Amino acid sequence: MKWDKNEARFLPFVVLLSIAFFILFGFLNSTGSNNLAMVRIFEPDEAAVLPVIQNMVAPKGSLDGFLRGFIFYGYYYYGFPFFGLSGIIALPFQWLGQIQNTQLIMLALRQFVSVLPMIIGIVLLVYLQDGFRTYRSILLLLFLLIVPAVFQNALWLHPDGLVLLLSVLILFFLNKDNRSLGKYFFISAAFCGVLVATKLVGVFFFLAVGTVLIWSLVEKKVNWKKALLSAVVYILILVIFFIISNPFLLSEWGRIEYLNIARKQSDMLSSGYGVIYGKGLKSLWPIMQLYYGESVFLITTLIVSLLSIFNKKRNFFTALILAWFFPLTLYLLFFIHFKYQYWLPVALPLFSTWALIFCNKDGFRTINFWRKVIYILFTSILVAQFCLFSYHDYKIAKKQIFREKSNPSIQFYDEVREVLFSELNNPLSVYFDYRLYLPDDNNWEKTTSFDLLTYEYIQENHFDILILQQQRINDYLQEGLVGVNPVEFEKSQIFYRDAEDGQIDGYNLIFRDEVGLVFQK
């Protein structure tokens, strides 16, 4: 798709619609962040990364110390492109003395690290499909923006908006190269290195890159020698930019820690967090249906993308999309536990192929009867899914707006304060489940954990008070659960059974309701 500013008549409307959604997400993202404890109950992942970002930009006494603290941030579950961008956004707040203003900094981070890259990526997809030339650009942009996975992903701080943008940029430069294996081909390699550094899903671009190489050979634009040399150079550029984008890898201990976390993440994704999670279509379908659409829509989307292969203007770009879509999708379907955001960077490019279906009034009149029937059928499916997406987005937005008032964990803490009022100023050691609200309005030393609890853990830490979430107890006492580590899981179930019975060894149950339980020594 070549840029023609004279033909890009719908660009102003694209910009205005994008700004409108950015403002909408800003309004929604201003809620639920009064303090770190509130962030934690809604999105534990956000609460895990915020202190890391704040520490990255904290004064270190010297420029050298600051740069070391900024680069060697220590929490390598996500790569430096995500944390580096987050740190840059947080830096002005440090200068202005607002780094502890949780509500303001979370709003900025969500908007500029999650929302903005995702919107830019979607706009670039629209450009690749229509060039902002026709009404298709507005319809496609609006449809992609209301996909519930997009809507939900815009409401937290996470790398997946950045992953989407980088994925689309790789597709953009592979397409722009036009099978010449020139500079744009190698620019895509640089972005692929940055993507792999951000999240390892970038390695699944291997088939798309292979498609470019084979296609260029078939069209005889290059010979075998250039194709092989280009493949080697592509890998070298990817590796170089992977290291540049994760500069902590230049230190030996940084590499060791990164590899240890990568192995741990791989184990958790393939097995589960404490208990073995389900895999396969049966397990993931409820999530996929909620965030990406009904089966008839998804099947039709795949059909539309396959039909695009036969469109001379779109066939190569569609082939790139499919070559990116299938490897990662198969991996998500069969090898790890599915989460909605994992599919985002391949699902949206696939959804963008719906641009093929839109046609103008004159075009509709000229097609034959059966093509009209197919067009009406496909359009009806798209409109129906649009309505369902809008309804799901409404529910997401409503929940987001009222989440502070409606969250039972916040109300539960009011009860805890009453029960333990005399203990609030005492320097007690308190364990609490991370989905329970426990702000810093007391003198307690607070500890939480994402791992399953055991008596051994509780006794080693000598907690004075345990505040446990009822739902977490219910989850880990479900019948049929299998632990990743059977021995440790059995220890955890012993603890959780005793907690459910209100009789933890060494502790007395002093309060209980449908939200949680409070035990005291």
XYZ file of C-alpha atoms in Angstrom:
521
model
C 0.000 0.000 0.000
C 1.610 3.289 -1.162
C 0.929 6.507 0.697
C -0.929 9.136 -1.327
C -1.853 12.202 0.706
C -4.249 13.338 -2.024
C -6.194 10.079 -1.840
C -6.092 9.637 1.958
C -9.345 11.561 2.337
C -10.447 9.720 5.462
C -7.284 10.311 7.483
C -8.816 13.204 9.502
C -11.727 10.974 10.505
C -9.308 8.194 11.471
C -7.355 10.626 13.647
C -10.497 12.016 15.307
C -11.895 8.550 16.039
C -8.554 7.440 17.466
C -8.373 10.508 19.714
C -11.950 9.890 20.873
C -11.097 6.339 21.940
C -7.886 7.515 23.605
C -9.911 9.989 25.682
C -12.540 7.342 26.468
C -9.891 4.940 27.740
C -8.346 7.768 29.746
C -11.642 8.324 31.526
C -11.963 4.615 32.290
C -8.313 4.313 33.354
C -8.664 7.067 35.956
C -10.523 4.699 38.292
C -9.320 2.061 40.745
C -5.840 3.449 41.418
C -6.055 5.471 44.619
C -3.143 3.531 46.088
C -1.006 0.473 45.371
C -3.318 -1.756 47.418
C -6.258 -0.787 45.208
C -4.218 -1.395 42.060
C -3.323 -4.839 43.413
C -6.890 -6.049 44.001
C -7.934 -5.178 40.457
C -4.756 -6.070 38.548
C -2.012 -7.861 40.538
C 0.293 -7.711 37.518
C 0.159 -3.902 37.588
C 0.952 -3.851 41.294
C 3.980 -6.061 40.639
C 5.501 -3.777 37.980
C 4.680 -0.320 39.405
C 7.257 -0.445 42.255
C 9.854 -1.658 39.738
C 9.163 1.353 37.501
C 9.260 3.745 40.461
C 12.593 2.301 41.562
C 14.005 2.600 38.027
C 13.605 6.391 38.079
C 14.451 6.942 41.757
C 17.544 9.161 42.377
C 20.728 7.096 42.725
C 23.258 9.792 43.665
C 25.057 9.851 40.310
C 24.300 9.566 36.600
C 26.147 6.263 36.423
C 24.160 4.882 39.359
C 20.915 6.110 37.841
C 21.612 4.472 34.469
C 22.552 1.198 36.154
C 19.361 1.223 38.183
C 17.344 2.104 35.081
C 18.818 -0.674 32.927
C 19.275 -3.406 35.545
C 15.730 -3.219 36.853
C 15.769 -6.844 38.041
C 12.197 -7.831 37.169
C 12.874 -9.598 33.857
C 9.454 -11.179 33.366
C 8.984 -8.526 30.668
C 11.744 -7.075 28.540
C 13.409 -3.673 28.679
C 11.351 -2.149 25.812
C 8.300 -2.329 28.094
C 10.074 -1.189 31.256
C 12.246 1.343 29.437
C 9.203 3.030 27.882
C 7.400 2.895 31.241
C 10.428 4.445 32.944
C 10.549 7.296 30.407
C 6.851 7.999 31.047
C 7.446 7.902 34.830
C 10.536 10.134 34.781
C 8.684 13.501 34.663
C 6.627 12.392 37.670
C 9.893 11.808 39.566
C 11.156 15.283 38.622
C 7.874 16.889 39.722
C 7.758 14.995 43.016
C 4.656 13.053 41.963
C 6.173 9.585 41.628
C 4.091 8.343 44.587
C 0.876 9.777 43.135
C -0.406 6.307 42.239
C -3.599 7.421 40.528
C -1.872 9.922 38.241
C 1.121 7.769 37.323
C -1.043 4.699 36.650
C -3.254 6.767 34.358
C -0.217 7.976 32.403
C 1.351 4.517 32.188
C -1.851 2.827 31.047
C -2.502 5.502 28.431
C 0.975 5.822 26.947
C 2.336 2.290 27.367
C -0.809 0.229 26.734
C -3.413 2.371 24.948
C -1.391 4.577 22.601
C 0.800 1.826 21.057
C -2.274 -0.345 20.558
C -4.229 2.421 18.815
C -1.233 3.261 16.599
C -0.906 -0.423 15.688
C -4.591 -0.625 14.766
C -4.416 2.580 12.703
C -1.405 1.144 10.850
C -3.387 -2.031 10.113
C -6.179 0.110 8.679
C -3.666 1.947 6.525
C -2.244 -1.330 5.218
C -5.700 -2.541 4.251
C -7.206 0.653 2.792
C -4.710 3.532 2.881
C -7.355 5.814 4.456
C -8.831 6.174 0.949
C -12.423 5.058 1.512
C -15.125 4.624 4.117
C -13.620 1.175 4.741
C -10.990 2.846 6.914
C -13.581 4.207 9.345
C -15.578 0.979 9.530
C -12.507 -1.190 9.957
C -10.952 1.122 12.565
C -14.160 1.247 14.582
C -14.610 -2.507 14.426
C -11.051 -3.251 15.528
C -11.256 -0.748 18.382
C -14.390 -2.329 19.843
C -13.063 -5.892 19.853
C -13.444 -6.714 23.593
C -9.855 -7.956 23.793
C -8.717 -4.493 22.644
C -11.109 -2.765 25.022
C -10.005 -4.858 27.996
C -6.301 -4.637 27.164
C -6.576 -0.842 27.123
C -7.517 -0.857 30.806
C -4.289 -2.095 32.365
C -0.542 -1.639 32.245
C 0.869 -4.587 30.332
C 3.266 -5.165 27.394
C 0.629 -6.465 24.966
C -0.258 -3.087 23.429
C 3.418 -2.631 22.623
C 3.588 -6.209 21.314
C 0.704 -5.479 18.939
C 2.378 -2.331 17.603
C 5.715 -4.069 17.057
C 3.989 -7.003 15.328
C 2.188 -4.674 12.915
C 5.406 -2.748 12.236
C 7.121 -6.004 11.277
C 4.243 -6.852 8.923
C 4.368 -3.297 7.553
C 8.064 -3.429 6.631
C 7.910 -6.993 5.296
C 5.053 -5.891 3.051
C 6.766 -2.637 2.047
C 9.896 -4.544 1.029
C 7.877 -6.016 -1.849
C 9.980 -9.241 -1.873
C 13.150 -7.399 -2.844
C 14.993 -8.383 0.370
C 16.194 -4.817 0.650
C 16.436 -2.290 3.459
C 12.814 -2.624 4.584
C 13.265 -6.371 4.975
C 16.169 -5.746 7.344
C 14.311 -2.962 9.193
C 11.656 -5.561 9.948
C 14.430 -7.727 11.425
C 15.347 -4.897 13.812
C 11.735 -4.561 14.971
C 11.514 -8.334 15.304
C 14.517 -8.236 17.627
C 12.809 -5.561 19.723
C 9.626 -7.665 19.811
C 11.484 -10.781 20.967
C 13.139 -8.641 23.642
C 9.728 -7.396 24.786
C 8.014 -10.798 24.769
C 9.389 -13.958 23.219
C 6.363 -14.355 20.916
C 8.415 -12.559 18.274
C 10.132 -15.855 17.447
C 6.876 -16.982 15.804
C 7.542 -14.607 12.908
C 9.796 -17.295 11.442
C 7.108 -18.479 9.015
C 6.251 -14.972 7.800
C 9.928 -14.250 7.120
C 10.238 -17.621 5.386
C 7.204 -16.732 3.252
C 8.944 -13.565 2.071
C 12.097 -15.479 1.151
C 10.253 -18.208 -0.757
C 7.951 -15.738 -2.525
C 10.909 -13.645 -3.649
C 12.537 -16.780 -5.088
C 9.353 -17.890 -6.876
C 8.986 -14.459 -8.458
C 12.698 -14.598 -9.370
C 13.347 -11.250 -7.751
C 16.390 -12.745 -6.030
C 18.562 -15.823 -6.475
C 19.264 -18.578 -3.942
C 22.546 -17.017 -2.906
C 20.959 -13.673 -2.008
C 18.021 -15.371 -0.282
C 20.300 -17.457 1.970
C 22.579 -14.512 2.702
C 19.560 -12.318 3.495
C 18.200 -14.964 5.879
C 21.520 -15.080 7.748
C 21.748 -11.280 7.915
C 18.118 -11.120 9.098
C 18.902 -13.430 12.020
C 22.062 -11.477 12.890
C 20.180 -8.150 12.909
C 17.426 -9.718 15.013
C 19.937 -10.990 17.579
C 21.786 -7.659 17.687
C 18.602 -5.674 18.305
C 17.411 -8.253 20.818
C 20.566 -7.594 22.870
C 20.459 -3.815 22.328
C 16.809 -3.791 23.435
C 17.695 -5.799 26.579
C 20.995 -4.130 27.560
C 21.092 -5.942 30.924
C 22.104 -9.024 28.897
C 25.558 -7.482 28.535
C 26.240 -8.485 32.150
C 26.746 -12.116 33.096
C 24.528 -11.992 36.169
C 21.863 -10.197 34.140
C 21.901 -13.020 31.584
C 21.718 -15.659 34.312
C 18.760 -14.010 36.026
C 16.986 -13.440 32.712
C 17.413 -17.082 31.672
C 16.238 -18.339 35.064
C 13.088 -16.217 34.846
C 12.533 -17.293 31.221
C 12.669 -20.959 32.274
C 10.322 -20.307 35.181
C 7.875 -18.478 32.908
C 8.019 -21.281 30.348
C 7.208 -23.840 33.020
C 4.313 -21.765 34.364
C 2.860 -21.149 30.906
C 3.050 -24.802 29.915
C 1.967 -26.301 33.254
C 0.213 -23.686 35.354
C 0.595 -21.587 38.481
C 0.717 -24.113 41.298
C -1.969 -26.291 39.719
C -2.062 -27.723 36.193
C -4.197 -25.544 33.936
C -6.302 -26.819 31.075
C -5.121 -26.529 27.482
C -6.772 -26.921 24.117
C -9.850 -25.477 22.485
C -12.266 -26.786 25.124
C -10.399 -24.989 27.864
C -9.831 -21.700 26.053
C -13.080 -21.393 24.121
C -15.076 -19.468 26.793
C -12.298 -16.845 26.928
C -11.920 -16.672 23.150
C -15.663 -16.374 22.632
C -15.963 -13.559 25.169
C -13.039 -11.482 23.879
C -12.869 -12.337 20.167
C -16.323 -13.382 19.021
C -18.667 -16.237 18.269
C -17.551 -19.339 16.401
C -19.482 -18.379 13.256
C -17.708 -15.020 13.180
C -14.248 -16.510 13.739
C -14.775 -19.175 11.078
C -16.063 -16.537 8.651
C -13.047 -14.345 9.430
C -10.742 -17.202 8.494
C -12.709 -17.741 5.265
C -12.462 -14.027 4.443
C -8.700 -14.090 4.998
C -8.344 -17.144 2.756
C -10.430 -15.416 0.062
C -8.088 -12.423 0.325
C -5.287 -14.679 -0.899
C -6.994 -14.643 -4.312
C -7.129 -10.851 -4.419
C -4.077 -9.709 -6.398
C -3.805 -6.440 -4.472
C -3.956 -8.150 -1.079
C -2.589 -11.660 -1.579
C 0.949 -11.082 -0.355
C 0.014 -9.072 2.730
C -2.702 -11.602 3.585
C -0.163 -14.421 3.235
C 2.082 -12.576 5.706
C -0.811 -12.258 8.156
C -1.657 -15.953 7.915
C 2.004 -16.970 8.217
C 2.167 -14.937 11.447
C -1.261 -16.095 12.642
C -0.996 -19.883 12.405
C 2.256 -20.660 14.298
C 1.400 -18.546 17.325
C -2.239 -19.685 17.323
C -1.265 -23.357 17.285
C 1.158 -22.716 20.138
C -1.554 -20.973 22.186
C -4.106 -23.681 21.423
C -2.087 -26.728 22.345
C 1.014 -25.884 24.356
C 0.175 -23.278 27.016
C -2.681 -22.026 29.130
C -4.567 -19.415 27.095
C -5.024 -15.823 28.245
C -6.972 -13.366 26.117
C -4.109 -10.910 25.541
C -1.820 -13.567 24.090
C -3.888 -13.798 20.876
C -4.151 -10.045 20.332
C -1.119 -9.524 18.021
C -2.279 -12.187 15.543
C -6.078 -11.902 15.881
C -6.298 -8.205 14.962
C -4.275 -8.510 11.742
C -6.533 -11.430 10.803
C -9.657 -9.371 11.603
C -8.330 -6.553 9.400
C -8.836 -8.766 6.332
C -12.571 -7.956 6.622
C -11.681 -4.876 4.548
C -12.084 -7.181 1.520
C -15.826 -7.513 2.174
C -16.695 -3.830 2.238
C -17.669 -2.518 -1.170
C -19.406 0.598 -2.442
C -22.937 0.829 -3.841
C -21.822 0.683 -7.473
C -19.587 -2.306 -6.754
C -22.490 -4.165 -5.151
C -24.673 -3.613 -8.235
C -22.106 -5.063 -10.615
C -21.462 -8.392 -8.842
C -23.462 -11.516 -9.715
C -26.351 -12.943 -7.681
C -24.390 -15.507 -5.650
C -21.679 -13.037 -4.757
C -24.426 -10.701 -3.550
C -25.823 -13.484 -1.367
C -22.391 -14.197 0.116
C -21.769 -10.487 0.631
C -25.090 -10.028 2.467
C -24.477 -13.137 4.568
C -20.950 -12.103 5.571
C -22.037 -8.525 6.244
C -24.867 -9.757 8.474
C -22.420 -11.852 10.487
C -20.114 -8.847 10.869
C -22.944 -6.530 11.951
C -24.236 -9.093 14.463
C -20.758 -9.506 15.922
C -20.342 -5.729 16.034
C -23.489 -5.506 18.178
C -22.271 -8.279 20.495
C -18.864 -6.637 20.814
C -20.515 -3.314 21.685
C -22.587 -4.976 24.397
C -19.511 -6.684 25.891
C -17.631 -3.366 25.830
C -20.525 -1.687 27.621
C -20.321 -4.280 30.399
C -16.529 -3.887 30.631
C -16.838 -0.081 30.811
C -19.625 -0.210 33.404
C -17.622 -2.566 35.599
C -14.563 -0.346 35.239
C -16.403 2.847 36.185
C -18.006 1.426 39.322
C -15.260 -0.984 40.383
C -14.180 1.004 43.432
C -17.706 1.182 44.850
C -18.741 -2.343 43.981
C -15.591 -4.252 44.934
C -16.362 -6.511 47.927
C -12.698 -6.642 48.964
C -12.699 -2.918 49.774
C -15.857 -3.352 51.828
C -14.260 -6.363 53.530
C -11.370 -4.204 54.722
C -13.803 -1.905 56.539
C -14.901 -4.963 58.535
C -11.268 -5.958 59.177
C -10.523 -2.476 60.528
C -13.363 -2.757 62.997
C -12.315 -6.205 64.175
C -8.603 -5.315 64.468
C -8.957 -1.640 65.366
C -6.829 -1.985 68.504
C -4.043 -3.655 66.489
C -3.732 -1.132 63.646
C -0.897 0.807 65.266
C 1.027 -2.249 66.429
C 4.029 -3.415 64.321
C 2.509 -6.788 63.481
C 3.599 -9.184 60.736
C 0.567 -9.728 58.502
C 0.053 -12.078 55.571
C -2.774 -11.218 53.135
C -3.944 -12.726 49.858
C -3.101 -10.325 47.044
C -6.702 -9.930 45.859
C -7.695 -8.503 49.256
C -7.543 -4.767 49.905
C -4.961 -3.839 52.531
C -3.710 -0.228 52.219
C -0.856 1.433 54.121
C -3.068 3.100 56.733
C -1.687 0.990 59.587
C 1.655 0.071 61.129
C 1.714 -3.526 59.926
C 4.520 -5.242 58.058
C 2.571 -6.743 55.150
C 3.468 -9.772 53.020
C 1.607 -11.372 50.130
C 2.383 -14.218 47.745
C 1.247 -15.476 44.350
C 2.184 -19.020 45.372
C -0.016 -21.530 47.148
C 0.270 -21.381 50.924
C 1.592 -24.132 53.192
C 2.045 -24.485 56.924
C 5.784 -24.453 56.343
C 5.618 -21.000 54.717
C 3.371 -19.603 57.444
C 5.517 -20.933 60.288
C 8.811 -19.806 58.747
C 7.564 -16.219 58.501
C 5.964 -16.082 61.978
C 2.935 -14.098 60.881
C 0.821 -12.565 63.644
C -2.265 -12.233 61.443
C -3.482 -14.113 58.351
C -6.049 -12.493 56.073
C -7.225 -15.061 53.511
C -9.552 -14.750 50.541
C -12.477 -17.179 50.563
C -12.511 -17.476 46.777
C -8.855 -18.503 46.712
C -9.572 -21.244 49.258
C -12.498 -22.426 47.131
C -10.368 -22.422 43.990
C -7.640 -24.605 45.451
C -10.056 -27.069 47.041
C -11.923 -27.869 43.827
C -12.231 -31.535 43.035
C -10.050 -32.843 40.234
C -7.246 -30.283 40.598
C -3.757 -31.633 39.962
C -0.706 -29.841 41.319
C 2.321 -29.030 39.194
C 4.330 -30.354 42.129
C 2.090 -33.066 43.676
C 3.964 -33.157 47.002
C 3.828 -29.388 47.519
C 0.228 -29.252 46.303
C -0.818 -31.819 48.904
C 0.812 -29.668 51.597
C -1.127 -26.660 50.300
C -4.414 -28.521 50.307
C -3.862 -29.555 53.948
C -3.467 -25.872 54.821
C -6.451 -24.728 52.741
C -8.721 -27.456 54.158
C -7.877 -26.321 57.673
C -8.482 -22.700 56.647
C -11.883 -23.640 55.220
C -12.710 -25.370 58.510
C -11.580 -22.272 60.414
C -8.922 -24.182 62.338
C -5.401 -23.250 61.275
C -2.840 -24.627 63.734
C -1.560 -21.897 66.026
C -4.213 -19.350 65.017
C -7.749 -18.402 66.041
C -10.439 -17.442 63.561
C -11.671 -13.996 64.654
C -13.709 -12.901 61.634
C -15.249 -14.476 58.556
C -17.677 -13.500 55.819
C -18.240 -14.448 52.175
C -15.151 -12.462 51.088
C -12.463 -13.542 53.504
C -11.225 -14.891 56.821
C -9.042 -13.306 59.507
C -6.875 -15.480 61.756
C -4.813 -14.185 64.684
C -2.198 -15.858 66.888
